[in-house]
Short mmCIF file of C-alpha atoms in Angstrom, two decimals:
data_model
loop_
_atom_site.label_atom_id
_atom_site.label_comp_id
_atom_site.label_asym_id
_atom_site.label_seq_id
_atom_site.Cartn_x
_atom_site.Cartn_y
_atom_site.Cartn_z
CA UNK A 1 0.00 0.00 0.00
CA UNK A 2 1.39 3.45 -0.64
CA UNK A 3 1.84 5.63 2.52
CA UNK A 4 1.95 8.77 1.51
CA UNK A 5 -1.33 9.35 2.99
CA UNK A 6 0.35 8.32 6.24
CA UNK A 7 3.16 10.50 5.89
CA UNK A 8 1.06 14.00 5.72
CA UNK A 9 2.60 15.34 8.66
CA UNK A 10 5.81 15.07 7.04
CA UNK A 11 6.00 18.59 5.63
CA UNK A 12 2.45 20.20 5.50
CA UNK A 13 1.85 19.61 9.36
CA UNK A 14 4.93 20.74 10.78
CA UNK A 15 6.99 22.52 8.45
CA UNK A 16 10.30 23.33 9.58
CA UNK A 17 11.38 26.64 10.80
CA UNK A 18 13.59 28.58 9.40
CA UNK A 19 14.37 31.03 12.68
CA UNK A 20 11.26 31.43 14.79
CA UNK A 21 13.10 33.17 17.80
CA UNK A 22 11.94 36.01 18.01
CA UNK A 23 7.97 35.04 18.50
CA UNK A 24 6.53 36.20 21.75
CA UNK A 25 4.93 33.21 24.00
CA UNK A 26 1.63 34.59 25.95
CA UNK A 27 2.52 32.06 28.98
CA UNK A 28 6.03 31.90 30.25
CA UNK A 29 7.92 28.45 30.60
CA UNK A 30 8.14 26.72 33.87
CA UNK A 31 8.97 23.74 35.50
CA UNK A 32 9.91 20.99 33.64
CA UNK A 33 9.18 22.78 29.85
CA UNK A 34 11.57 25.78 31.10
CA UNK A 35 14.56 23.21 32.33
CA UNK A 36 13.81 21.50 28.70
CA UNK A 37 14.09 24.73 26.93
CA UNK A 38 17.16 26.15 29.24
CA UNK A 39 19.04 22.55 28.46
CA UNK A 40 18.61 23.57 25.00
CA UNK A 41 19.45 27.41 25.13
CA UNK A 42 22.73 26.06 26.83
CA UNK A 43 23.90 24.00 24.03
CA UNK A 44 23.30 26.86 21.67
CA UNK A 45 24.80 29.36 24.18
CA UNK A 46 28.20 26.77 24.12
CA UNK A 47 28.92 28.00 20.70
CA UNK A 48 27.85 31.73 21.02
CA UNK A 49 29.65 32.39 23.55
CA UNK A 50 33.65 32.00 22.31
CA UNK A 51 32.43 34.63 19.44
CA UNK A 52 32.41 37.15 22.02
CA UNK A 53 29.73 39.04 19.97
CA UNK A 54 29.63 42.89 20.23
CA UNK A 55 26.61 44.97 20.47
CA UNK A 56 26.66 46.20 17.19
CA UNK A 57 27.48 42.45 15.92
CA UNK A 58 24.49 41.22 17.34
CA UNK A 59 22.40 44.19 16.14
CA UNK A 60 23.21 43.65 12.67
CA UNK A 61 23.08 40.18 12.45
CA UNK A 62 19.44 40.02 14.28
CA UNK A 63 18.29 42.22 11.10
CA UNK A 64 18.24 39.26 8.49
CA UNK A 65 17.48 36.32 11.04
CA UNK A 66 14.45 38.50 11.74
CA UNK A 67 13.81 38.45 8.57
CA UNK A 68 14.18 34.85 7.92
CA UNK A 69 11.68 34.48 10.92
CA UNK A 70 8.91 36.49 9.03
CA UNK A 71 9.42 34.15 6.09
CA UNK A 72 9.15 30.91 8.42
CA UNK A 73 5.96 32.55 9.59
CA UNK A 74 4.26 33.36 6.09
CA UNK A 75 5.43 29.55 5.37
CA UNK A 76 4.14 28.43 7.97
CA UNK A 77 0.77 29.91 7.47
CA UNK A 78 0.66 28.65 4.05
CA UNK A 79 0.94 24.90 4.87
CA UNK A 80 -1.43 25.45 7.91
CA UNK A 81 -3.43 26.87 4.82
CA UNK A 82 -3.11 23.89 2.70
CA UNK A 83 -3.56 21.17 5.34
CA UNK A 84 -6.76 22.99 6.26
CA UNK A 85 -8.06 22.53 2.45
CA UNK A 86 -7.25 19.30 2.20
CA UNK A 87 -9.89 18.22 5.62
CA UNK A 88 -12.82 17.08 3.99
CA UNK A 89 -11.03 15.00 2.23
CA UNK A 90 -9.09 13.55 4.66
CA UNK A 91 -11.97 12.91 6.99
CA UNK A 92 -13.76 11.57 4.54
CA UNK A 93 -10.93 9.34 3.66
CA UNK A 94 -10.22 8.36 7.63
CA UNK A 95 -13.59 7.78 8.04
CA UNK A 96 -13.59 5.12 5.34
CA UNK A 97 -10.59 3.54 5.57
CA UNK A 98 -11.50 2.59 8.98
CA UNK A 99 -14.90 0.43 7.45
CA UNK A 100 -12.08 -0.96 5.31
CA UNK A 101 -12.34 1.44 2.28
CA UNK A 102 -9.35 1.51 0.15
CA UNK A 103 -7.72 5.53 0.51
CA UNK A 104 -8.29 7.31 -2.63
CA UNK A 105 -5.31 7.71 -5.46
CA UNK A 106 -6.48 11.45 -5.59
CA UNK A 107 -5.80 11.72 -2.06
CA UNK A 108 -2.88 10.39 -1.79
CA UNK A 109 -1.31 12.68 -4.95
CA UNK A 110 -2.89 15.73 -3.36
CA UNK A 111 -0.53 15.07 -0.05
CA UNK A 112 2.62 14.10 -2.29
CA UNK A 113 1.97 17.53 -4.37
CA UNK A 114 1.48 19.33 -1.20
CA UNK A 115 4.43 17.78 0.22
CA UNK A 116 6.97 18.75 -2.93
CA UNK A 117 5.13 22.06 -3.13
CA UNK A 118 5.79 23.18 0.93
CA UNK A 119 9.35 21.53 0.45
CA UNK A 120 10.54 23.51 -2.55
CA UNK A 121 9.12 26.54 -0.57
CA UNK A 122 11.13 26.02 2.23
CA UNK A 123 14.59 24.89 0.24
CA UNK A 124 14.16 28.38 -1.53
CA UNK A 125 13.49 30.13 1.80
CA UNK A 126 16.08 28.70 4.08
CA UNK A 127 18.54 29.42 1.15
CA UNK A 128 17.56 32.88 0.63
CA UNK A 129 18.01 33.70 4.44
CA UNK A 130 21.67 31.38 4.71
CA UNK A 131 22.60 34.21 1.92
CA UNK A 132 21.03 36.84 3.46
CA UNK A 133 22.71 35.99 6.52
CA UNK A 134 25.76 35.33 5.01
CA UNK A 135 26.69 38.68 4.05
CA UNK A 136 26.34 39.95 6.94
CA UNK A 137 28.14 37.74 9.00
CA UNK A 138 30.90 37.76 6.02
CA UNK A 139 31.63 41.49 6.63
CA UNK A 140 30.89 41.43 10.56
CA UNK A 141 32.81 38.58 11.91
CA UNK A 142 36.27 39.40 12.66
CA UNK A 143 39.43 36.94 11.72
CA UNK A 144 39.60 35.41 15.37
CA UNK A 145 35.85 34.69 15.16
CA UNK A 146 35.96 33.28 11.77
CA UNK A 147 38.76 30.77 13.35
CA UNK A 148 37.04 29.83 16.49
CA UNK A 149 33.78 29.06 13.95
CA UNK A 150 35.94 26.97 11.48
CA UNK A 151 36.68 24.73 14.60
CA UNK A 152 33.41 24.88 15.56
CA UNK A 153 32.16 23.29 11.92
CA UNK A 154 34.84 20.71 11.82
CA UNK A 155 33.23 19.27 14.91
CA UNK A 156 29.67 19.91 13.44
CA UNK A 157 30.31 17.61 10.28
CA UNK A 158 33.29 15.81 11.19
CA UNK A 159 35.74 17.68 9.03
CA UNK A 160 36.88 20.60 7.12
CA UNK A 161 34.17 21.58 4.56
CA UNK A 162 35.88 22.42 1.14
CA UNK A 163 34.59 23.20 -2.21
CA UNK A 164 33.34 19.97 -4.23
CA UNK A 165 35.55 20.55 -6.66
CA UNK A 166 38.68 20.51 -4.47
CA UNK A 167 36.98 16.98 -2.32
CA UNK A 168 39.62 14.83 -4.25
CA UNK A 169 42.45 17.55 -2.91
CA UNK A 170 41.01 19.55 -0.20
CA UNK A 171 44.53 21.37 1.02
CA UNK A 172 44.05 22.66 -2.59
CA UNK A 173 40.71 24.96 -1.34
CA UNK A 174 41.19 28.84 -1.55
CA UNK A 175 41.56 29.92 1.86
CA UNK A 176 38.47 32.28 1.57
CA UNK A 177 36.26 29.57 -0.34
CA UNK A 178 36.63 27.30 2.61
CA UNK A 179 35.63 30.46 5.73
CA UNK A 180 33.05 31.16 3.49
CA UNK A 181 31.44 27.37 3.87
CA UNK A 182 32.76 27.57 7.38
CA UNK A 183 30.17 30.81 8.10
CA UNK A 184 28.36 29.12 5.82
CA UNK A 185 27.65 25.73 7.71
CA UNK A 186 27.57 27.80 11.72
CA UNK A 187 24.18 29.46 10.31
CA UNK A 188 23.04 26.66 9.24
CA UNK A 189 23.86 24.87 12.29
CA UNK A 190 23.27 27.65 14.94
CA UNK A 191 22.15 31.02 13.59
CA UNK A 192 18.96 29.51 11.54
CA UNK A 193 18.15 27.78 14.87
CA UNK A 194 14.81 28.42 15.91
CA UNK A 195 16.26 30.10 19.48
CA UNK A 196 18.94 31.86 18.54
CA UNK A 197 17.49 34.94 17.61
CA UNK A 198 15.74 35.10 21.02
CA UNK A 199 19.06 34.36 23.20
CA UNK A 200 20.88 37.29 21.01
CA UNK A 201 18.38 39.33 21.95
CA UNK A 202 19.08 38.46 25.22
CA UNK A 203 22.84 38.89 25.13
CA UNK A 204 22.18 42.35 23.66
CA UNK A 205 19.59 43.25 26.71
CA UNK A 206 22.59 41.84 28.96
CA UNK A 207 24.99 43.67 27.60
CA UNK A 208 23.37 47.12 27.68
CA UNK A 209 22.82 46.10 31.31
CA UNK A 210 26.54 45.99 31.87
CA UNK A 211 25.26 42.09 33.27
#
């Protein structure tokens, strides 16, 4: 039997963020949930940290992760769009598959086209706010933070990440090529984290407090 039908949450249910930090929650964390989401913080904090971010670092990188946290939003809002269209059918299908009904092809083609249509939207997103963020983080980082995140990335994926043309002869990689995909791979590995934006927030307030 195909499972597509099964596998509807896969993209239109919970479509993955692209840097959701900066939403505001109407009941603040505690007990167990706030431990949870501190535990988490802390790992993201671990690598934030050795940057030593200034002020005006933070301020200017928080401008395009905002921005990539709109675009998660309007994403978002589109899939919760789509699933919602597709509930009459889907009921209708549940409710018949459970008196044994066979689920309908057309069903099962409208998830798989919803699926490819919220995944391309959110390959094109995340890749126009890595970019976005890029740049900035290109001409804000200075050398000693561009160092400290090159180490940080060759624990993230196990090793230097070089050009694909130079995988055959990586010491061959332009120096610049390979900080590039090393700024490159810490947003996609921290800064397009769903908290981040949030925490360097928080380091700003901290900051400005002198804290």
């Amino acid at each position: 039997m195909n499972r597509t039908v099964f596998l509807l949450s896969a993209l239109l249910i919970a479509l993955p963020a692209l840097a959701q930090g900066g939403e505001t929650k109407t009941t603040p964390l505690t007990g167990v949930p706030k431990v949870r989401e501190q535990i988490d913080d802390l790992s993201l904090l671990k690598s934030l940290i050795p940057l030593k971010l200034t002020t005006e670092q933070i301020e200017a990188l928080v401008v395009p992760m905002r921005a990539a946290s709109t675009a998660a939003t309007a994403l978002q809002k589109q899939a919760d769009e789509a699933v919602a269209a597709l509930a009459p059918d889907v009921n209708k299908a549940y409710t018949g598959a459970l008196a044994g009904t066979p689920i309908p092809e057309s069903l099962e083609k409208k998830v798989a086209d919803g699926n490819k249509a919220a995944a391309d939207r959110y390959q094109a997103a995340r890749r126009k706010a890595v970019s976005e963020i890029l740049a900035v983080a290109k001409l804000q980082f200075t050398p000693s933070q561009k160092e400290e995140i090159e180490k940080q990335c060759i624990a993230f994926y196990g090793g230097k990440r070089v050009p694909a043309r130079y995988k055959e002869d990586p010491s061959k990689a332009p120096r610049q090529e390979v900080a590039d995909l090393a700024v490159q791979g810490y947003i996609e590995q921290i800064l397009l984290f769903d908290r981040t934006l949030t925490l360097l927030e928080k380091m700003r307030t901290a900051q400005a407090k002198g804290e």
